[in-house]
mmCIF file of N, CA, C and O in Angstrom:
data_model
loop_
_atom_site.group_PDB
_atom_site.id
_atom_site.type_symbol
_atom_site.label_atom_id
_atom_site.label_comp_id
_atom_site.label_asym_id
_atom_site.label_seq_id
_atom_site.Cartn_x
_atom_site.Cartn_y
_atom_site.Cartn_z
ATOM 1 N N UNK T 1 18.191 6.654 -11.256
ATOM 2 C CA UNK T 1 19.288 7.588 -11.447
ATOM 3 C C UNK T 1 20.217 7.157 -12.584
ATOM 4 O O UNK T 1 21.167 7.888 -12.863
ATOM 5 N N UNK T 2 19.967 5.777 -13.404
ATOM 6 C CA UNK T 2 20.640 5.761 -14.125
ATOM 7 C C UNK T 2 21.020 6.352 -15.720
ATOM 8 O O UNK T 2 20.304 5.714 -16.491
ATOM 9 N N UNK T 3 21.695 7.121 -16.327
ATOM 10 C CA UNK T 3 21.929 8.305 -16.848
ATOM 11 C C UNK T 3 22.244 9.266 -16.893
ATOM 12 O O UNK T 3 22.566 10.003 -17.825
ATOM 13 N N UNK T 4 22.141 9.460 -15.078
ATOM 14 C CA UNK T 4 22.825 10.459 -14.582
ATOM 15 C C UNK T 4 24.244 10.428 -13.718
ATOM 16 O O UNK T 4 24.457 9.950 -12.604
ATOM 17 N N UNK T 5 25.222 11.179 -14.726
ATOM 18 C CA UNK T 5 26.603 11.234 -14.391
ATOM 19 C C UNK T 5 26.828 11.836 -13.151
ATOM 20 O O UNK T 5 28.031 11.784 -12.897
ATOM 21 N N UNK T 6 26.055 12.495 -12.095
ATOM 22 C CA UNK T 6 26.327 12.587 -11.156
ATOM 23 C C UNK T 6 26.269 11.438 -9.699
ATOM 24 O O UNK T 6 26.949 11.212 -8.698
ATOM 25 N N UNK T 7 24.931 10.908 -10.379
ATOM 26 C CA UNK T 7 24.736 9.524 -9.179
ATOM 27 C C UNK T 7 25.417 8.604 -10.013
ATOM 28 O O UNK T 7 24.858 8.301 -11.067
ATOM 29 N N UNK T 8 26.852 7.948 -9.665
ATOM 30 C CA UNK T 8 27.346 6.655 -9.729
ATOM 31 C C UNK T 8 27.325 5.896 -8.243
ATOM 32 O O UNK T 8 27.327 6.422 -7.130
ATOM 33 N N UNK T 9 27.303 4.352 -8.634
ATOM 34 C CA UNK T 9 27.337 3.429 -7.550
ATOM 35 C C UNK T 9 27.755 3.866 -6.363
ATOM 36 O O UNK T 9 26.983 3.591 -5.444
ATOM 37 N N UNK T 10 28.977 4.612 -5.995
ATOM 38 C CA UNK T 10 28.985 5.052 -5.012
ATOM 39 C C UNK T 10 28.993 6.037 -4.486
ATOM 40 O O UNK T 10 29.692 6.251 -3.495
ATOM 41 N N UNK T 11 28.086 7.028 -5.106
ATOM 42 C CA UNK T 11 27.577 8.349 -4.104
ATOM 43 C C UNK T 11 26.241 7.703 -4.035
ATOM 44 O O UNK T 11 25.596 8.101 -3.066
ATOM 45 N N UNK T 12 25.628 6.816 -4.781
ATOM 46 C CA UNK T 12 24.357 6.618 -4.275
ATOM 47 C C UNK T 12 23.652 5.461 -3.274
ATOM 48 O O UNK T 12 22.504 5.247 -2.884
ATOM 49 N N UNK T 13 25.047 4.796 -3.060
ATOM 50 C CA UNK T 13 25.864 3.870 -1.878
ATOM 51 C C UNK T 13 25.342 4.880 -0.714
ATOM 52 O O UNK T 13 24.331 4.782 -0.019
ATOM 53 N N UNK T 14 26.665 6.191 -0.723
ATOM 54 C CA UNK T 14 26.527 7.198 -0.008
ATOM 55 C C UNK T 14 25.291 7.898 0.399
ATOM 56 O O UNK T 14 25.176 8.593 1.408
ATOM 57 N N UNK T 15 24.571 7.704 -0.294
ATOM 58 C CA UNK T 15 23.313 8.683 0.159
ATOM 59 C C UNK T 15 22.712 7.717 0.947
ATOM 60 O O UNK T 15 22.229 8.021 2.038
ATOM 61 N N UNK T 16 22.682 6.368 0.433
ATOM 62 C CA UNK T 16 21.346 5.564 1.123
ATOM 63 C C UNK T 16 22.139 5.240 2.892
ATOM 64 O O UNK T 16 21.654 4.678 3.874
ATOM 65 N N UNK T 17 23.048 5.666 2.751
ATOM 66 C CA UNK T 17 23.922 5.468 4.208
ATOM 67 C C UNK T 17 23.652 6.745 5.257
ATOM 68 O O UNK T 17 23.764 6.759 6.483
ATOM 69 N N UNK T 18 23.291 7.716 4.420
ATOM 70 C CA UNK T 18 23.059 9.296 4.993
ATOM 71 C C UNK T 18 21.250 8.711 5.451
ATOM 72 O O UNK T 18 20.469 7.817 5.127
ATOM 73 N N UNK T 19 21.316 10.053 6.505
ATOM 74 C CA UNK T 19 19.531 10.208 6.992
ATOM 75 C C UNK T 19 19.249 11.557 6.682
ATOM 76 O O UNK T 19 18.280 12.222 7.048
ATOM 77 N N UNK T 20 20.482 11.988 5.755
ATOM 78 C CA UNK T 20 19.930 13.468 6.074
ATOM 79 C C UNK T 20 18.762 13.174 4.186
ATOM 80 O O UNK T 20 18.959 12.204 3.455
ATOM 81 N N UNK T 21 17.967 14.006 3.962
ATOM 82 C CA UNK T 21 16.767 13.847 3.137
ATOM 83 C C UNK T 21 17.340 14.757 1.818
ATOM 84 O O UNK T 21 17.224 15.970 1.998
ATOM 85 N N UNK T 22 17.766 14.470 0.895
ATOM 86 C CA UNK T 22 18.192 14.883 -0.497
ATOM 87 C C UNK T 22 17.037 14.599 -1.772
ATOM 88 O O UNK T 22 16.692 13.510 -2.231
ATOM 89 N N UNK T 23 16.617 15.863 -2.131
ATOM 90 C CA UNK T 23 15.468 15.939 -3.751
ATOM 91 C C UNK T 23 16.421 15.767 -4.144
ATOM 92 O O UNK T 23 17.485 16.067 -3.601
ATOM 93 N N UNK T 24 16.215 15.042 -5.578
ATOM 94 C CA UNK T 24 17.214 14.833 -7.047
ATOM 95 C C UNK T 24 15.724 14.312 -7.373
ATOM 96 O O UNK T 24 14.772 13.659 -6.946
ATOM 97 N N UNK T 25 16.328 15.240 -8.668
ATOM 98 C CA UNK T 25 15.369 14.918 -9.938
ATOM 99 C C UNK T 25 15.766 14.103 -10.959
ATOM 100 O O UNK T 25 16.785 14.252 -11.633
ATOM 101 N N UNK T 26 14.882 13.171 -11.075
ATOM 102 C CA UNK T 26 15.211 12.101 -12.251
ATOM 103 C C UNK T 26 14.821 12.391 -13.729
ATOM 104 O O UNK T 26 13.753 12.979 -13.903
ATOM 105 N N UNK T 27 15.624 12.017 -14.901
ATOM 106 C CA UNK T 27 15.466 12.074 -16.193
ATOM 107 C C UNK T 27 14.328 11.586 -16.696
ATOM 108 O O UNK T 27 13.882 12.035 -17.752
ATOM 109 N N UNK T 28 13.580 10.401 -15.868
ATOM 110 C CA UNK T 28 12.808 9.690 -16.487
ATOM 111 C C UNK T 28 11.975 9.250 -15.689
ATOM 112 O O UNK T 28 12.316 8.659 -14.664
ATOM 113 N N UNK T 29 10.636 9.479 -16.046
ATOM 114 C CA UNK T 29 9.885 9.352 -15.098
ATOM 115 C C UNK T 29 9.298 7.706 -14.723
ATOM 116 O O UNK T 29 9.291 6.735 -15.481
ATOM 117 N N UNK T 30 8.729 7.806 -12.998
ATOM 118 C CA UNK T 30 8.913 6.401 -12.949
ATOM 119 C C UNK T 30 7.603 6.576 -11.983
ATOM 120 O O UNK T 30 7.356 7.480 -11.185
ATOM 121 N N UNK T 31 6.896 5.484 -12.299
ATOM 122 C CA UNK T 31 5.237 5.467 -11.825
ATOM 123 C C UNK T 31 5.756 5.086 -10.431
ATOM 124 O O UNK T 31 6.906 4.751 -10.147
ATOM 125 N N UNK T 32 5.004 5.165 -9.848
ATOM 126 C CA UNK T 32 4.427 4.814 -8.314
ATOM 127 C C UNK T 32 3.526 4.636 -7.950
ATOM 128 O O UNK T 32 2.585 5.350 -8.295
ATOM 129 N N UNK T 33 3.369 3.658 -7.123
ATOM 130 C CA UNK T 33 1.851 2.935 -6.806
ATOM 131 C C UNK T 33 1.900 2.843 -5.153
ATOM 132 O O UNK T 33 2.978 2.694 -4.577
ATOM 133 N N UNK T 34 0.668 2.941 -4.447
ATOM 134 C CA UNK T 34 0.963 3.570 -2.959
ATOM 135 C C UNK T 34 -0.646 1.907 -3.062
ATOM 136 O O UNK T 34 -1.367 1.439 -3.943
ATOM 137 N N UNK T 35 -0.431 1.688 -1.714
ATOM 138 C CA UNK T 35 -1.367 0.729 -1.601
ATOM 139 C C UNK T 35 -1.725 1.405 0.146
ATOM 140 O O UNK T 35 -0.955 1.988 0.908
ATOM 141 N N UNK T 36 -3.215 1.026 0.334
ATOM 142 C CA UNK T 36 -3.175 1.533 1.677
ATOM 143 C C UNK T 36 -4.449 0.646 1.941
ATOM 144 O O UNK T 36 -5.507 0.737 1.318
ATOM 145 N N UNK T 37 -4.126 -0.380 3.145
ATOM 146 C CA UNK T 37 -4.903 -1.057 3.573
ATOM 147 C C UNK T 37 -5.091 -0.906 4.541
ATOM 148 O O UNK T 37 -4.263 -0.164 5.071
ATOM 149 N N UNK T 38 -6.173 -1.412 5.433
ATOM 150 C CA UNK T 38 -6.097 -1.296 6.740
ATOM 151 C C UNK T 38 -6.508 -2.743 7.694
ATOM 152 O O UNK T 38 -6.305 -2.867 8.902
ATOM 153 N N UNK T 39 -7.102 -3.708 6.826
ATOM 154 C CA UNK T 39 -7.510 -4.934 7.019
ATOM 155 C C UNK T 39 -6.561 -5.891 6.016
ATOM 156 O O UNK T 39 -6.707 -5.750 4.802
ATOM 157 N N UNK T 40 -5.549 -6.906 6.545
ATOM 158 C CA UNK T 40 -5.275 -7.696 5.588
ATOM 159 C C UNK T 40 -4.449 -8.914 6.227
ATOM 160 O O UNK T 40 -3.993 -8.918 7.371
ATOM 161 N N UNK T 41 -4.340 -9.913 5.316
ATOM 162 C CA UNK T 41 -4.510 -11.218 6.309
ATOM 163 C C UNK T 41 -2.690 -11.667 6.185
ATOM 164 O O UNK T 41 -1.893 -11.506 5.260
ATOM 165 N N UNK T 42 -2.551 -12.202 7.393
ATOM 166 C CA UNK T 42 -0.631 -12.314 7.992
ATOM 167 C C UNK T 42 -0.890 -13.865 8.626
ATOM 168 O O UNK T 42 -1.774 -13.960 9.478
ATOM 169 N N UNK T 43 -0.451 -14.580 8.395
ATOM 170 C CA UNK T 43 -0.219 -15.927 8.889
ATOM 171 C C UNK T 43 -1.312 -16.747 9.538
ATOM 172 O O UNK T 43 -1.195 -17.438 10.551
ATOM 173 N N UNK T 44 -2.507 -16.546 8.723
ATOM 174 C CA UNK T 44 -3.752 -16.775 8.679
ATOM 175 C C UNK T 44 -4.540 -16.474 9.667
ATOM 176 O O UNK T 44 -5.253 -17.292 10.249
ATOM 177 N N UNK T 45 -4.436 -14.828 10.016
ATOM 178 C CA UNK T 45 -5.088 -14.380 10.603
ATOM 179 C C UNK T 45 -5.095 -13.060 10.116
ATOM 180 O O UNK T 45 -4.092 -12.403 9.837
ATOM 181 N N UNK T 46 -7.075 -12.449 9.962
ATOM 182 C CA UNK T 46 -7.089 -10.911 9.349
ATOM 183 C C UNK T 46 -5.745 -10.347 10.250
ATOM 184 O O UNK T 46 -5.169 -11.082 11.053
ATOM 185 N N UNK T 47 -5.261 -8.680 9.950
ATOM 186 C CA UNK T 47 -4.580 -7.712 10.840
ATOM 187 C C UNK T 47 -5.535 -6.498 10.443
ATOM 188 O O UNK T 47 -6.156 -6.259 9.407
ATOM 189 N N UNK T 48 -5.430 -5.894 11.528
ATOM 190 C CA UNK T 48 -6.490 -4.626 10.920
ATOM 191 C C UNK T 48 -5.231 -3.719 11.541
ATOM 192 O O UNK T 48 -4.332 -4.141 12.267
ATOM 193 N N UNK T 49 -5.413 -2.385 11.064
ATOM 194 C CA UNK T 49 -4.515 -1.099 11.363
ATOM 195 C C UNK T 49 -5.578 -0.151 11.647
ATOM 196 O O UNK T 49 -6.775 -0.422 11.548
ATOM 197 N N UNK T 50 -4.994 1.223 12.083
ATOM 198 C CA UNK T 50 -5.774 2.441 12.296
ATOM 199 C C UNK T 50 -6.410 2.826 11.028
ATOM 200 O O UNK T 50 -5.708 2.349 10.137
ATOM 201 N N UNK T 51 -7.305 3.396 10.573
ATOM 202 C CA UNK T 51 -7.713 3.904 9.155
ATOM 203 C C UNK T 51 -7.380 5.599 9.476
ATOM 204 O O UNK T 51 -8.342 6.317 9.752
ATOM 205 N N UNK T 52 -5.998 6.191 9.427
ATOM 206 C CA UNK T 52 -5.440 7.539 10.055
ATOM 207 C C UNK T 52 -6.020 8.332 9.268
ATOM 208 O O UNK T 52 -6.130 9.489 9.674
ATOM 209 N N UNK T 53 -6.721 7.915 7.563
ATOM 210 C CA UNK T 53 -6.556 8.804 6.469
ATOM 211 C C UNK T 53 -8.581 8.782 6.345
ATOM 212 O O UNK T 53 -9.380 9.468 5.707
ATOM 213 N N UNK T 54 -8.710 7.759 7.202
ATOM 214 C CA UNK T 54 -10.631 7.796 7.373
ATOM 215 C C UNK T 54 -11.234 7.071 5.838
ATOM 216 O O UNK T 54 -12.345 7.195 5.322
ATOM 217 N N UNK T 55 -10.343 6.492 5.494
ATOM 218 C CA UNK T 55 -10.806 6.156 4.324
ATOM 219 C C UNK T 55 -11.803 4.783 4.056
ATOM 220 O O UNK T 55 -12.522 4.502 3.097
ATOM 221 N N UNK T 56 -11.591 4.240 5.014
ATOM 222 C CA UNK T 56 -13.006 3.323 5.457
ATOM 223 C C UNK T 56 -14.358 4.245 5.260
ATOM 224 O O UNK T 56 -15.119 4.328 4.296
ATOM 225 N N UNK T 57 -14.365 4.830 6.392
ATOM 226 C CA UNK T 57 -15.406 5.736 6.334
ATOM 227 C C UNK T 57 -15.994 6.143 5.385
ATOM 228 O O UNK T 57 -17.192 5.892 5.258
ATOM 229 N N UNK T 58 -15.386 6.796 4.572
ATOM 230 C CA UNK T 58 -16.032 7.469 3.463
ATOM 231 C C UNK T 58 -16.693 6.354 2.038
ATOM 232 O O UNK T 58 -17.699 6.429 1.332
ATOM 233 N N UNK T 59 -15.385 5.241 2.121
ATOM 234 C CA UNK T 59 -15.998 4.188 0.989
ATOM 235 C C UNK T 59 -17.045 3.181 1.675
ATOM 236 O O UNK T 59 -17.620 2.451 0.868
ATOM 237 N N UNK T 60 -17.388 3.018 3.008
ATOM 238 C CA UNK T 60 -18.184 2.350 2.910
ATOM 239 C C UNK T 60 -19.479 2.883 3.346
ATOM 240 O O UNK T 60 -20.344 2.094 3.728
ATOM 241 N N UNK T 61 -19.744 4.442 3.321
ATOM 242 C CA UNK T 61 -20.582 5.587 3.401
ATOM 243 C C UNK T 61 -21.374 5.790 1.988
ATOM 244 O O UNK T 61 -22.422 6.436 1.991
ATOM 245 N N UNK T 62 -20.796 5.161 0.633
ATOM 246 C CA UNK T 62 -21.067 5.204 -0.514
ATOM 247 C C UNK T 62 -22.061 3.743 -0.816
ATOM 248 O O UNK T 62 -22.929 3.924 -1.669
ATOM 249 N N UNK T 63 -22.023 2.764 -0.387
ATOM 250 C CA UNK T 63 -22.839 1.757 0.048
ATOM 251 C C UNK T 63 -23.798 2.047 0.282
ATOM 252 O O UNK T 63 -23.898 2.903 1.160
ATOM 253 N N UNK T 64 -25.220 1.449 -0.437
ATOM 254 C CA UNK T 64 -26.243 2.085 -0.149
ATOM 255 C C UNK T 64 -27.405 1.520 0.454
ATOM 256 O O UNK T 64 -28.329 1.978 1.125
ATOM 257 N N UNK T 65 -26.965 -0.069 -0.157
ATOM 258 C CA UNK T 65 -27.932 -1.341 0.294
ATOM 259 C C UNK T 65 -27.296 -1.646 1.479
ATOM 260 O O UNK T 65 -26.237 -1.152 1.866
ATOM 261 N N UNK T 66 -27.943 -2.444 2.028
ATOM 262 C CA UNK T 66 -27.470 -3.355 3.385
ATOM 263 C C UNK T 66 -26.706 -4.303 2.983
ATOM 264 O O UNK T 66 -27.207 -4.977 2.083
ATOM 265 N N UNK T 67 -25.207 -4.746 3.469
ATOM 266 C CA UNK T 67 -25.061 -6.270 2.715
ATOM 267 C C UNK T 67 -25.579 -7.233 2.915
ATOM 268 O O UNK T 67 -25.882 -7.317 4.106
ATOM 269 N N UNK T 68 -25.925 -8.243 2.222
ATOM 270 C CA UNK T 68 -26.638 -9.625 2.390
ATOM 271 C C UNK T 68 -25.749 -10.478 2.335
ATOM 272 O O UNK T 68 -24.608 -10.086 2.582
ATOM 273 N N UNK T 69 -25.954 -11.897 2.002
ATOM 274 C CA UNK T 69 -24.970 -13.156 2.549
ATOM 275 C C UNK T 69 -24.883 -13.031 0.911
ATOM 276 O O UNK T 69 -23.720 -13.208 0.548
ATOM 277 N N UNK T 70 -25.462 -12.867 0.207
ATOM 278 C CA UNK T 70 -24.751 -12.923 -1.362
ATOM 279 C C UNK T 70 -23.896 -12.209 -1.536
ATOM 280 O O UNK T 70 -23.068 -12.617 -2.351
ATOM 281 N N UNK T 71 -23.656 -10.971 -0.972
ATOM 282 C CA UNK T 71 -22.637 -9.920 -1.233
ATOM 283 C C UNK T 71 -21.205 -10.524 -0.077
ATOM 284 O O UNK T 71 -20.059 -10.677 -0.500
ATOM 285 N N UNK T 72 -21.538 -10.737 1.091
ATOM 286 C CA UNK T 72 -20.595 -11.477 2.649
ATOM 287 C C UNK T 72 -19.779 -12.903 1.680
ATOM 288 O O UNK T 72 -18.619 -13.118 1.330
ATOM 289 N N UNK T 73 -20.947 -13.567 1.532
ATOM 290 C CA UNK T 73 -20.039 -14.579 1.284
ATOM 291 C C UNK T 73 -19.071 -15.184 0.254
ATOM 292 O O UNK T 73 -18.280 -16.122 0.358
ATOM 293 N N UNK T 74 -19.369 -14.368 -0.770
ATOM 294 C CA UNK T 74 -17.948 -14.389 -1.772
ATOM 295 C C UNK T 74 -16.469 -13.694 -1.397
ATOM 296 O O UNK T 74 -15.312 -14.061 -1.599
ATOM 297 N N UNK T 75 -17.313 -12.007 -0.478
ATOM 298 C CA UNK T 75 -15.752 -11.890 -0.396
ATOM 299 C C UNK T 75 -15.202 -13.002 1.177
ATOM 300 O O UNK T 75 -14.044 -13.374 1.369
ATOM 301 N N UNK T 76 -16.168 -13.256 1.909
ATOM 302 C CA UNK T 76 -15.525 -13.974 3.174
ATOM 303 C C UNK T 76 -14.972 -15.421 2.683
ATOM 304 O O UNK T 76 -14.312 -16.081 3.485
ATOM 305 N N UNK T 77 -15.241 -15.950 1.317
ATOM 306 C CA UNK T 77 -14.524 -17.015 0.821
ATOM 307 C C UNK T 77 -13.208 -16.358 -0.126
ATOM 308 O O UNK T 77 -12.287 -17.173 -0.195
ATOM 309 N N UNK T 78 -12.986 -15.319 -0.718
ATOM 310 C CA UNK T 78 -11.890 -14.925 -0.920
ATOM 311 C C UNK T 78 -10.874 -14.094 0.249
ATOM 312 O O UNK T 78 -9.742 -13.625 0.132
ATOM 313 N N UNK T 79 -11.451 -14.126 0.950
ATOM 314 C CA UNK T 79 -10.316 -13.432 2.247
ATOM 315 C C UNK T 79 -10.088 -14.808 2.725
ATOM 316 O O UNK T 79 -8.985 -14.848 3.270
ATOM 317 N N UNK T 80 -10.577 -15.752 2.740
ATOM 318 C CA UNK T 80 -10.491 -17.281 3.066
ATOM 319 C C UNK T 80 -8.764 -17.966 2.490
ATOM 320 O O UNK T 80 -7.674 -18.155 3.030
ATOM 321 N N UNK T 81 -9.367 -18.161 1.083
ATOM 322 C CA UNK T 81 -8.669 -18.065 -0.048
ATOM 323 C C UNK T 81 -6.661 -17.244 0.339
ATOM 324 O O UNK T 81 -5.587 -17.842 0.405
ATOM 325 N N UNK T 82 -6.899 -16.120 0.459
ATOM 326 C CA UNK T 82 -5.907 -14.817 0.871
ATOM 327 C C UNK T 82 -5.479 -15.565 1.976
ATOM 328 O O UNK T 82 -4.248 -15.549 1.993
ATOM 329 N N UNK T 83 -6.113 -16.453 3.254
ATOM 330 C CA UNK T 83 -5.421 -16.385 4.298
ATOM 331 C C UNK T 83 -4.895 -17.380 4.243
ATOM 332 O O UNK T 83 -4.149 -17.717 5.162
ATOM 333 N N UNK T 84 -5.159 -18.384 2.882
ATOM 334 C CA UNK T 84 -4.736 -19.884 3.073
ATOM 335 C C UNK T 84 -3.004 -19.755 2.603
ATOM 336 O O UNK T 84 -2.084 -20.469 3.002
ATOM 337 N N UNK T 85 -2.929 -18.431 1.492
ATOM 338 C CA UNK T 85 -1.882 -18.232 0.999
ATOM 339 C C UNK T 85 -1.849 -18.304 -0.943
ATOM 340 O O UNK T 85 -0.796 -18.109 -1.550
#
């Protein structure tokens, strides 16, 4: 919001204090990046979540070979790796 003379420090204080849901459009556009996992490792242990969006499904439906221990064991030594920190 910065540039815009309507959001100063404190109406936008104000808003983040509100629940009610306000669009404002920004001058300048600003990327966004969405990450969506459903397996990932927390105090050295995997966590898995629901896959709500099925997206397991479909990418590992595109897989065509069987995996083998050549394909298992690089990534099971980098999730290794991930859980050590």
């Amino acid at each position: 919001l910065a540039g815009n003379a309507e959001w100063n420090d404190a109406r936008i204080h104000e808003a983040l204090a509100d629940t009610a849901q306000e669009a404002v459009r920004v001058t300048k556009q600003v990327p966004v990046y969405l990450l969506y996992l459903t397996a990932f490792p927390r105090d050295g242990q995997v966590q898995f979540r629901d896959d709500v969006y099925g997206s397991d499904k479909r990418a590992l439906s595109r897989i065509k070979e069987p995996a083998t221990d050549s394909v298992i064991e690089p990534l099971r030594a980098r999730l290794n790796e991930l859980m050590r920190g």
